[in-house]
Short mmCIF file of N, CA and C in Angstrom, two decimals:
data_model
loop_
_atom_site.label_atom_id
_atom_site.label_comp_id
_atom_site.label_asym_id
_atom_site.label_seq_id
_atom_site.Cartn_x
_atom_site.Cartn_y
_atom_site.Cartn_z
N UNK A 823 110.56 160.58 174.06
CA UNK A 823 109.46 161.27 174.70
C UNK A 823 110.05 162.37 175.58
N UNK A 824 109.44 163.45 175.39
CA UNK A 824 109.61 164.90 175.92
C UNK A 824 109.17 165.00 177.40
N UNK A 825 109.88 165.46 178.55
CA UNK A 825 108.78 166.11 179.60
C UNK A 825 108.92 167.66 179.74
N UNK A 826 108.21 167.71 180.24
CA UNK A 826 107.89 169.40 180.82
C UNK A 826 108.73 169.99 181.01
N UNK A 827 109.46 170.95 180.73
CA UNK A 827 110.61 171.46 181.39
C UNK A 827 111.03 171.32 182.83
N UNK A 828 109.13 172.08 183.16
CA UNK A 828 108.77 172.25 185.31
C UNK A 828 108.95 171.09 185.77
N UNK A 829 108.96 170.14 184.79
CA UNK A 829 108.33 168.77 185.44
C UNK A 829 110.38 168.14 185.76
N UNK A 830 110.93 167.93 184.93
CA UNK A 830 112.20 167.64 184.47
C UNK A 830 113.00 168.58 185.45
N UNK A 831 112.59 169.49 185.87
CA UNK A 831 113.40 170.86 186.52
C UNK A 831 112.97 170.21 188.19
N UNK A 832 111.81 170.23 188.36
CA UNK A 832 111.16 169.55 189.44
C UNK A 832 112.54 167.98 190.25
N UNK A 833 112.17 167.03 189.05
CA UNK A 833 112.76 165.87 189.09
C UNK A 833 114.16 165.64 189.04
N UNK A 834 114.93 166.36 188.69
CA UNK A 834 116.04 167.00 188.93
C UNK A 834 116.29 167.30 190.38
N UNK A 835 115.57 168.26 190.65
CA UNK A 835 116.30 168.45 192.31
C UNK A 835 115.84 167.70 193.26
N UNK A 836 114.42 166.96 193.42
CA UNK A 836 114.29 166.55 194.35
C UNK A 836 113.68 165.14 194.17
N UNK A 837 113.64 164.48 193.34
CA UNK A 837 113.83 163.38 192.90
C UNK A 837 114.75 161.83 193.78
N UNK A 838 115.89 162.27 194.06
CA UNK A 838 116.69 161.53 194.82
C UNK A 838 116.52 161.69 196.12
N UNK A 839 116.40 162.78 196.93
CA UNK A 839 115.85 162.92 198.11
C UNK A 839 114.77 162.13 198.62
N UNK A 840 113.78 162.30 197.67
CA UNK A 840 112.57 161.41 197.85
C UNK A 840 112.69 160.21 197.79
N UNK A 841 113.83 159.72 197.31
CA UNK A 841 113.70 158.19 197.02
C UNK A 841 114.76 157.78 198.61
N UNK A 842 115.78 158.49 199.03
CA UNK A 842 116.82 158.56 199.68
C UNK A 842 115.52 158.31 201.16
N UNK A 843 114.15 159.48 201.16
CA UNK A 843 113.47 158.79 202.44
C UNK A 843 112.56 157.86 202.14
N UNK A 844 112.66 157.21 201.36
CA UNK A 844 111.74 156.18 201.28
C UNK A 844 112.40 155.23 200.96
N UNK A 845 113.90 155.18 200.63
CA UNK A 845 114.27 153.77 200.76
C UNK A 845 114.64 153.42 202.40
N UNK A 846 114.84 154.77 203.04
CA UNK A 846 115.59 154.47 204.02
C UNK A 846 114.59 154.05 205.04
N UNK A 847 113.56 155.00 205.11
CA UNK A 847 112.31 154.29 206.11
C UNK A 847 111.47 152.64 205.50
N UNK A 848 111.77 152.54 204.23
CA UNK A 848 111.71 150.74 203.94
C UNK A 848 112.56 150.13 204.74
N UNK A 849 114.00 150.38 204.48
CA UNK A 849 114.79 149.47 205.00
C UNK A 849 114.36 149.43 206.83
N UNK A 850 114.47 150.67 207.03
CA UNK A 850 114.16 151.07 208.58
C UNK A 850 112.79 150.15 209.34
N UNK A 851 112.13 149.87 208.15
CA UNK A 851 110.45 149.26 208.96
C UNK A 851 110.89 147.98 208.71
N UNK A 852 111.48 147.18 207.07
CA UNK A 852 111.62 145.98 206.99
C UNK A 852 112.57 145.23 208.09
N UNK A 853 113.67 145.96 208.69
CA UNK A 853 114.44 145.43 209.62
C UNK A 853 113.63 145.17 211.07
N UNK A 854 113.56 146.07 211.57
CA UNK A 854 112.93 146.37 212.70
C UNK A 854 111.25 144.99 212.80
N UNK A 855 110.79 145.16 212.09
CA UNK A 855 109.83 143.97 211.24
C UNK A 855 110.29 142.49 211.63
N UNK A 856 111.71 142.48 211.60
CA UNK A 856 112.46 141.02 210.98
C UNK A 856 112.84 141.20 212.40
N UNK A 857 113.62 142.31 213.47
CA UNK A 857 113.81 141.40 214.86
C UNK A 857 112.98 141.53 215.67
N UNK A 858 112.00 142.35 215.55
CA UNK A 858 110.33 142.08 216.37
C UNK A 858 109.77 140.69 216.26
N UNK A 859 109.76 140.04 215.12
CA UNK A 859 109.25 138.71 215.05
C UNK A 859 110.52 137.85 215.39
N UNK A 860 111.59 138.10 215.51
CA UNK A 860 112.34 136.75 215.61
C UNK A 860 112.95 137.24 217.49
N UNK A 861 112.43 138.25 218.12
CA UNK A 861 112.95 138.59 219.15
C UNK A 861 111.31 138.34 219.97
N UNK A 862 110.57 139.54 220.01
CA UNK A 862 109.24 140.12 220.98
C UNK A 862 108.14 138.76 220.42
N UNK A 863 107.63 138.13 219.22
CA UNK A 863 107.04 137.48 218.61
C UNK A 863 107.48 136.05 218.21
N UNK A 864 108.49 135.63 219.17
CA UNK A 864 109.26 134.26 218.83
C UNK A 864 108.33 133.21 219.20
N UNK A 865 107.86 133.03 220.05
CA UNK A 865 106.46 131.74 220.00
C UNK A 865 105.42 132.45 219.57
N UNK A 866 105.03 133.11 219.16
CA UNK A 866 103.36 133.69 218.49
C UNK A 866 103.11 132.71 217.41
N UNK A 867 101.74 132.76 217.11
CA UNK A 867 100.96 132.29 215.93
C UNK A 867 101.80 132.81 214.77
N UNK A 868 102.27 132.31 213.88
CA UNK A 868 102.53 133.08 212.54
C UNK A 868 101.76 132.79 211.33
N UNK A 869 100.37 132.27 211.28
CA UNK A 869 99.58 131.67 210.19
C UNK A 869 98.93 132.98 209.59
N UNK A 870 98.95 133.92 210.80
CA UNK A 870 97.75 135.16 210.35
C UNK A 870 98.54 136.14 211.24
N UNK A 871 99.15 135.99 212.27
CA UNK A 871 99.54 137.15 212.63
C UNK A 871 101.00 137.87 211.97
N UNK A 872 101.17 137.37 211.57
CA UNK A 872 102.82 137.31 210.36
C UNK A 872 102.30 137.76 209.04
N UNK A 873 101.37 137.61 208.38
CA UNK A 873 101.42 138.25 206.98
C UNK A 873 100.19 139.08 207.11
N UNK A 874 99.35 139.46 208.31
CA UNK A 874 98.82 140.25 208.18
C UNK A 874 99.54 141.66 209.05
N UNK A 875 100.29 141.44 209.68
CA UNK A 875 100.81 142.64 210.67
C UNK A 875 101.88 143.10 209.51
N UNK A 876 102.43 142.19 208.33
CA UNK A 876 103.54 142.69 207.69
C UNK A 876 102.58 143.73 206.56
N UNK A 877 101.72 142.93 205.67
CA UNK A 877 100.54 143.76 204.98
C UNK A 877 100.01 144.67 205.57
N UNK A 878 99.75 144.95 207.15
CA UNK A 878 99.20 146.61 207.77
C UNK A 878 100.40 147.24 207.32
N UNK A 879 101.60 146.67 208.04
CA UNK A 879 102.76 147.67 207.84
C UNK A 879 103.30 148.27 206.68
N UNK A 880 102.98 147.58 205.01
CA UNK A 880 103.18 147.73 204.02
C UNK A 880 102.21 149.01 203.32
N UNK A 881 100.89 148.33 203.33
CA UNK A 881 100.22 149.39 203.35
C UNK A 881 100.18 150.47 203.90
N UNK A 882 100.28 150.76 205.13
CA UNK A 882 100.54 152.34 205.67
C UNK A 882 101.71 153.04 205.20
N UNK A 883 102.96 151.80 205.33
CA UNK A 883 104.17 152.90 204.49
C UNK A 883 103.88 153.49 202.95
N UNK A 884 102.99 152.38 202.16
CA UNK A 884 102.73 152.62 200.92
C UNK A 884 101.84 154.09 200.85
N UNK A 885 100.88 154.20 201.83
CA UNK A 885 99.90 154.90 201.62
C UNK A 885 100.62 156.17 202.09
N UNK A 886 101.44 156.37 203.17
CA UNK A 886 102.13 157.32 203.48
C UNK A 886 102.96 157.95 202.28
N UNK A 887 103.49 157.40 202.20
CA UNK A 887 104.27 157.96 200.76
C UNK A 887 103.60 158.33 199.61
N UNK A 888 102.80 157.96 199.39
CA UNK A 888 101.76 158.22 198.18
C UNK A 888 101.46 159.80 198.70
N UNK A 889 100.84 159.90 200.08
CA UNK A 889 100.07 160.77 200.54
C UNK A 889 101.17 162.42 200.00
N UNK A 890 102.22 161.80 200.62
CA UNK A 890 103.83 163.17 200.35
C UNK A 890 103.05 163.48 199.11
N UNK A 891 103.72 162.37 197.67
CA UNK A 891 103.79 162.43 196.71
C UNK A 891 102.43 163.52 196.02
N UNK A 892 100.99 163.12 196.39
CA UNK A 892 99.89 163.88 196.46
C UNK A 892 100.25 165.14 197.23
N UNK A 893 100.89 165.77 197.81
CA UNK A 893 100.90 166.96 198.37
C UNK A 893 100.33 167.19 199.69
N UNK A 894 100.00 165.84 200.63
CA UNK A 894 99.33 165.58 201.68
C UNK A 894 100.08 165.91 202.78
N UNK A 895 100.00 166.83 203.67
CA UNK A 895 101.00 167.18 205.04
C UNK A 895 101.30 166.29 205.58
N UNK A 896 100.19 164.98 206.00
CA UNK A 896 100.06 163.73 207.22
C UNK A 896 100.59 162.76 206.62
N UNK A 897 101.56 162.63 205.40
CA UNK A 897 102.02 161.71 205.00
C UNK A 897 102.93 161.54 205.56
N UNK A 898 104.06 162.55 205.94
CA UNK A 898 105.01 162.59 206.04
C UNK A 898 105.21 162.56 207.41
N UNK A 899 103.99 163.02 208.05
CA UNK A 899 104.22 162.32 209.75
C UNK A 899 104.03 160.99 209.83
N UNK A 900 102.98 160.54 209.13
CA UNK A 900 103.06 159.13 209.25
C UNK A 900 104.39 158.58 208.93
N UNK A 901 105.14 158.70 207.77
CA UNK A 901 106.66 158.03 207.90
C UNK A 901 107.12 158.38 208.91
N UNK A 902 107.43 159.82 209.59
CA UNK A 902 108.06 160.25 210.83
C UNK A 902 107.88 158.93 211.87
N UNK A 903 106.55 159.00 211.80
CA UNK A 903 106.14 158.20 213.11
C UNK A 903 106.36 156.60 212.98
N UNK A 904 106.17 156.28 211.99
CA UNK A 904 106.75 155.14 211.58
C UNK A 904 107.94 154.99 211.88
N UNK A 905 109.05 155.94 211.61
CA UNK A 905 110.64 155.95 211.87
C UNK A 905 110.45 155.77 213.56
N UNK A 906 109.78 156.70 214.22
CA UNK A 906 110.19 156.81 215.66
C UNK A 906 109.68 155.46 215.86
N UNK A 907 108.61 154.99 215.77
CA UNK A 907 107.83 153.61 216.38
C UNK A 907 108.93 152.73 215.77
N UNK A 908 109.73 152.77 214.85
CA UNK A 908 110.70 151.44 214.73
C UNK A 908 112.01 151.65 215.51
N UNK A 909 112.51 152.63 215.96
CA UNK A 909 113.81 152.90 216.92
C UNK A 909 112.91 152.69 218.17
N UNK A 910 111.95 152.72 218.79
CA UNK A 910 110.85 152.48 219.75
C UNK A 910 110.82 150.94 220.01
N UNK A 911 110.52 149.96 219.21
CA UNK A 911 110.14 148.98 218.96
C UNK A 911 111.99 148.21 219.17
N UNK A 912 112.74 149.12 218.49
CA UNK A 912 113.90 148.30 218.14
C UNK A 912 114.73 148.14 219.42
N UNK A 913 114.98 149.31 220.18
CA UNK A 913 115.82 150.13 221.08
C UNK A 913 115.60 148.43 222.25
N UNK A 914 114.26 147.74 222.48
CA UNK A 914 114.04 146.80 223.77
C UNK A 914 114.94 145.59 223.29
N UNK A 915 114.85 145.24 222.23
CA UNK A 915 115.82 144.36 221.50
C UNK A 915 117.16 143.93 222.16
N UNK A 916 117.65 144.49 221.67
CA UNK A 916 119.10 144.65 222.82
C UNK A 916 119.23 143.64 224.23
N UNK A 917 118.13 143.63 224.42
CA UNK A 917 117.32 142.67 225.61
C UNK A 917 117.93 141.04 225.01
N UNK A 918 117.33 140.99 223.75
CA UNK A 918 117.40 139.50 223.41
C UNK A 918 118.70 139.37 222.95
N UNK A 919 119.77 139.92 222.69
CA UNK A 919 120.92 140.05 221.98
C UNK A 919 120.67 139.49 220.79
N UNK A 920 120.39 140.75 219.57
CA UNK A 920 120.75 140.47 218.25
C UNK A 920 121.76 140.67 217.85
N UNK A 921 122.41 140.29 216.52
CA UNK A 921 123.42 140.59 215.60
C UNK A 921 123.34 142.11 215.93
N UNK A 922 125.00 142.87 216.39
CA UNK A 922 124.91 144.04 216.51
C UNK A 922 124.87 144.77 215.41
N UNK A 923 125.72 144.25 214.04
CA UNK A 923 125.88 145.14 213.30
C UNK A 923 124.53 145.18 212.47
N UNK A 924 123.34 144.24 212.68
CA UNK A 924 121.94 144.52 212.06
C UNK A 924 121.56 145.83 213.18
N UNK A 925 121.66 144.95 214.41
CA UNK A 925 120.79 146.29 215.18
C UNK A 925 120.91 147.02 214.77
N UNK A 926 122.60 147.87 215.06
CA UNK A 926 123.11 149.40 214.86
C UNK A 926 122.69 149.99 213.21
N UNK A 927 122.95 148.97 212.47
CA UNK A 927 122.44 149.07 211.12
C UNK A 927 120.84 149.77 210.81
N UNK A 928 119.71 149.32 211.39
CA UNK A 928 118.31 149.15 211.57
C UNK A 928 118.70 150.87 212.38
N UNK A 929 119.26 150.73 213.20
CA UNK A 929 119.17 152.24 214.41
C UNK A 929 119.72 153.53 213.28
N UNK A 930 120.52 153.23 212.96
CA UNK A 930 121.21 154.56 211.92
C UNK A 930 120.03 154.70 210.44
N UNK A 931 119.67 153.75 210.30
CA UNK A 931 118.99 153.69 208.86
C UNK A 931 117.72 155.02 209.39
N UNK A 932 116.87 154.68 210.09
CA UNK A 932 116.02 155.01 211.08
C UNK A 932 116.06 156.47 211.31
N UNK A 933 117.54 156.36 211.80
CA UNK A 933 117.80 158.26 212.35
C UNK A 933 117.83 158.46 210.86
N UNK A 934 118.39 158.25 210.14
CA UNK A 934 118.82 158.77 208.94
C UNK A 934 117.70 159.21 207.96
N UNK A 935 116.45 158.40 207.94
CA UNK A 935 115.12 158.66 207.56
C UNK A 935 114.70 159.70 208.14
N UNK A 936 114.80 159.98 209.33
CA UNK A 936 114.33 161.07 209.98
C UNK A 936 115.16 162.36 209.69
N UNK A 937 116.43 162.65 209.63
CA UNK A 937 117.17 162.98 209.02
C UNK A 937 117.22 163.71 207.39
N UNK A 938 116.53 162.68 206.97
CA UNK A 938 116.19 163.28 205.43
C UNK A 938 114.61 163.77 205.48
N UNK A 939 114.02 163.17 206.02
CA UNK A 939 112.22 164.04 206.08
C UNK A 939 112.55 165.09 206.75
N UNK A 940 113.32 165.64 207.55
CA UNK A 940 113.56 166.53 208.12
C UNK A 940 114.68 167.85 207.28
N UNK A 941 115.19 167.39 206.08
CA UNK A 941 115.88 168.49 205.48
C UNK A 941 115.75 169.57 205.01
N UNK A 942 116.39 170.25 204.25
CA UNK A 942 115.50 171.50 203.44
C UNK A 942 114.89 170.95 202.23
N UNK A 943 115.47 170.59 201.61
CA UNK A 943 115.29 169.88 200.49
C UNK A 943 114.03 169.19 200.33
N UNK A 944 114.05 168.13 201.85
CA UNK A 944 112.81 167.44 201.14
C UNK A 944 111.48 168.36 201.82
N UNK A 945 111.65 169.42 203.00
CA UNK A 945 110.54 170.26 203.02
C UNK A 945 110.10 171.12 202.00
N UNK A 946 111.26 171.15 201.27
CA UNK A 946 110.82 172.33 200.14
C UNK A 946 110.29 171.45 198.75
N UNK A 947 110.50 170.46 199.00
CA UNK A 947 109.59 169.37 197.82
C UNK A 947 107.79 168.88 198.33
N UNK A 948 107.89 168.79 199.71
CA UNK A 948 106.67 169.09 199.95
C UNK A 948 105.51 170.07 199.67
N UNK A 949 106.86 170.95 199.88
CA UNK A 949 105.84 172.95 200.15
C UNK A 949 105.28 172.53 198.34
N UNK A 950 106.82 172.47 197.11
CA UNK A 950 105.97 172.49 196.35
C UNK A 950 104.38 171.55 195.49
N UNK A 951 104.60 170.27 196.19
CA UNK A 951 103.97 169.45 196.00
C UNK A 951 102.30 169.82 196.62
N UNK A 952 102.34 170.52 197.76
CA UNK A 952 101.58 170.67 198.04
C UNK A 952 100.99 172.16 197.45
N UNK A 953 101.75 172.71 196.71
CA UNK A 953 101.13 173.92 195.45
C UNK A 953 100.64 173.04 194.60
N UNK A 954 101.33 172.11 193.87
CA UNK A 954 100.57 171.53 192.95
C UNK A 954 99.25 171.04 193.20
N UNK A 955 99.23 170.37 194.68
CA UNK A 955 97.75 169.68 194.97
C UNK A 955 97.15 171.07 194.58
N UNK A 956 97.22 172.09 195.57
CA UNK A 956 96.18 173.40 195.16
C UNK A 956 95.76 173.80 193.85
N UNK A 957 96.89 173.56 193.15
CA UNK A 957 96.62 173.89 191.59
C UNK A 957 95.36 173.47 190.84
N UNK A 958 96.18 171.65 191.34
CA UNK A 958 94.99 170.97 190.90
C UNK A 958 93.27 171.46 191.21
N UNK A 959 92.99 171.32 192.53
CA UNK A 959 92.31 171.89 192.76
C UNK A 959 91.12 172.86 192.52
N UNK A 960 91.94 173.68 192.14
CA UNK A 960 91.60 175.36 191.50
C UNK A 960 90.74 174.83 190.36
N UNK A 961 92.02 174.38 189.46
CA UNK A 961 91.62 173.61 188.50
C UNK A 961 90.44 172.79 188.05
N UNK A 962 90.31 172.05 189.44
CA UNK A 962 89.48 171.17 188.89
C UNK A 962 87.86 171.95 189.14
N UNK A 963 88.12 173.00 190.47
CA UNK A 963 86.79 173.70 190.80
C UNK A 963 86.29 175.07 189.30
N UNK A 964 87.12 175.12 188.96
CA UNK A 964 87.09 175.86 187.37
C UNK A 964 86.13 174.80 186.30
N UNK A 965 86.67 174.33 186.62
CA UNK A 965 85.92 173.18 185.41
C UNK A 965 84.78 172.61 185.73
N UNK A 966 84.52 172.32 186.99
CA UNK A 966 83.32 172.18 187.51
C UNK A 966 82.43 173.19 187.11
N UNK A 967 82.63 174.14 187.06
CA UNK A 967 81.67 175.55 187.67
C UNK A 967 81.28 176.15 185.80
N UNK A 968 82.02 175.97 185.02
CA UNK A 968 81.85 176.33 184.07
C UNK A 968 81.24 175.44 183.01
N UNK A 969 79.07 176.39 182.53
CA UNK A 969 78.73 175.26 182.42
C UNK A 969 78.65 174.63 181.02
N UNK A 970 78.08 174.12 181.12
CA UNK A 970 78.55 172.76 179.90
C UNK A 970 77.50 172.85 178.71
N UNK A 971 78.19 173.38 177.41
CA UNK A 971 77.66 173.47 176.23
C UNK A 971 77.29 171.93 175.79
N UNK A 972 75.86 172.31 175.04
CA UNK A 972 75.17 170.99 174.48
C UNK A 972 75.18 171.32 172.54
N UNK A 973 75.99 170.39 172.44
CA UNK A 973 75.94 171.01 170.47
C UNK A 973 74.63 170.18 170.11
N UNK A 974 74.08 170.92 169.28
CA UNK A 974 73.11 170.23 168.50
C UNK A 974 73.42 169.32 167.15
N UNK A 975 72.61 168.40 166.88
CA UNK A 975 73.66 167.57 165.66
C UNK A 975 72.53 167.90 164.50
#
């Protein structure tokens, strides 16, 4: 099976980038996740407050990323902000003494997400992503507007 040239040309350059901030803000939320509950959340309820605070958190990263992928500007703050709220969240830690090399691990992953949403690369995969949304768009208001033949049988 064939793709597009644009499409293949596309996936080619910025393909790995994209995956490079979204594995890294996974790893960055799943850690940070794991010493919030075993540090800030150590006697809490965990029947409902444990798989539903992990499912908000899943979903928003999910939906965030989707949003990039769609050509959506606020996607990509939402990961931003996600990154800062987990070096935020993580930074009090230190308090309870965790495993350092998770902490520091969780802290670099974090900058490093921020780091890559912040490159040229992956702004210029946005800019074009967000031509394509327009495209679409155009597109789809074209087709709307143009009206609709009835064949006779």
């Amino acid at each position: 099976m064939s793709r597009h040239p644009d499409l293949q040309k596309f996936l080619d350059r910025y393909f790995m980038v994209f995956l490079a901030g979204y594995f890294l803000s996974l790893y960055a939320m799943a850690g940070t996740f794991s010493l919030v509950w075993s540090t800030y959340c150590r006697d809490c309820s965990r029947e409902i407050n444990y798989p539903l605070s992990l499912g908000v958190l899943v979903v928003t990263l999910v939906t965030a990323h989707a949003a990039v992928v769609r050509g959506r500007d606020w996607g990509v703050w939402m990961v931003a902000a996600l990154c800062i709220g987990s070096v935020v969240f993580l930074l009090p830690t230190y308090g309870f003494r965790p495993h350092m090399g998770i902490f520091l691990s969780i802290i670099v992953v974090a900058l490093l997400a921020l780091l890559v949403l912040n490159s040229k690369r992956y702004r210029a995969m946005r800019v074009l992503l967000a031509e394509y949304r327009n495209k679409r768009q155009v597109e789809r208001a074209s087709k709307a507007q143009r009206p609709k033949v009835r064949r006779s049988r």
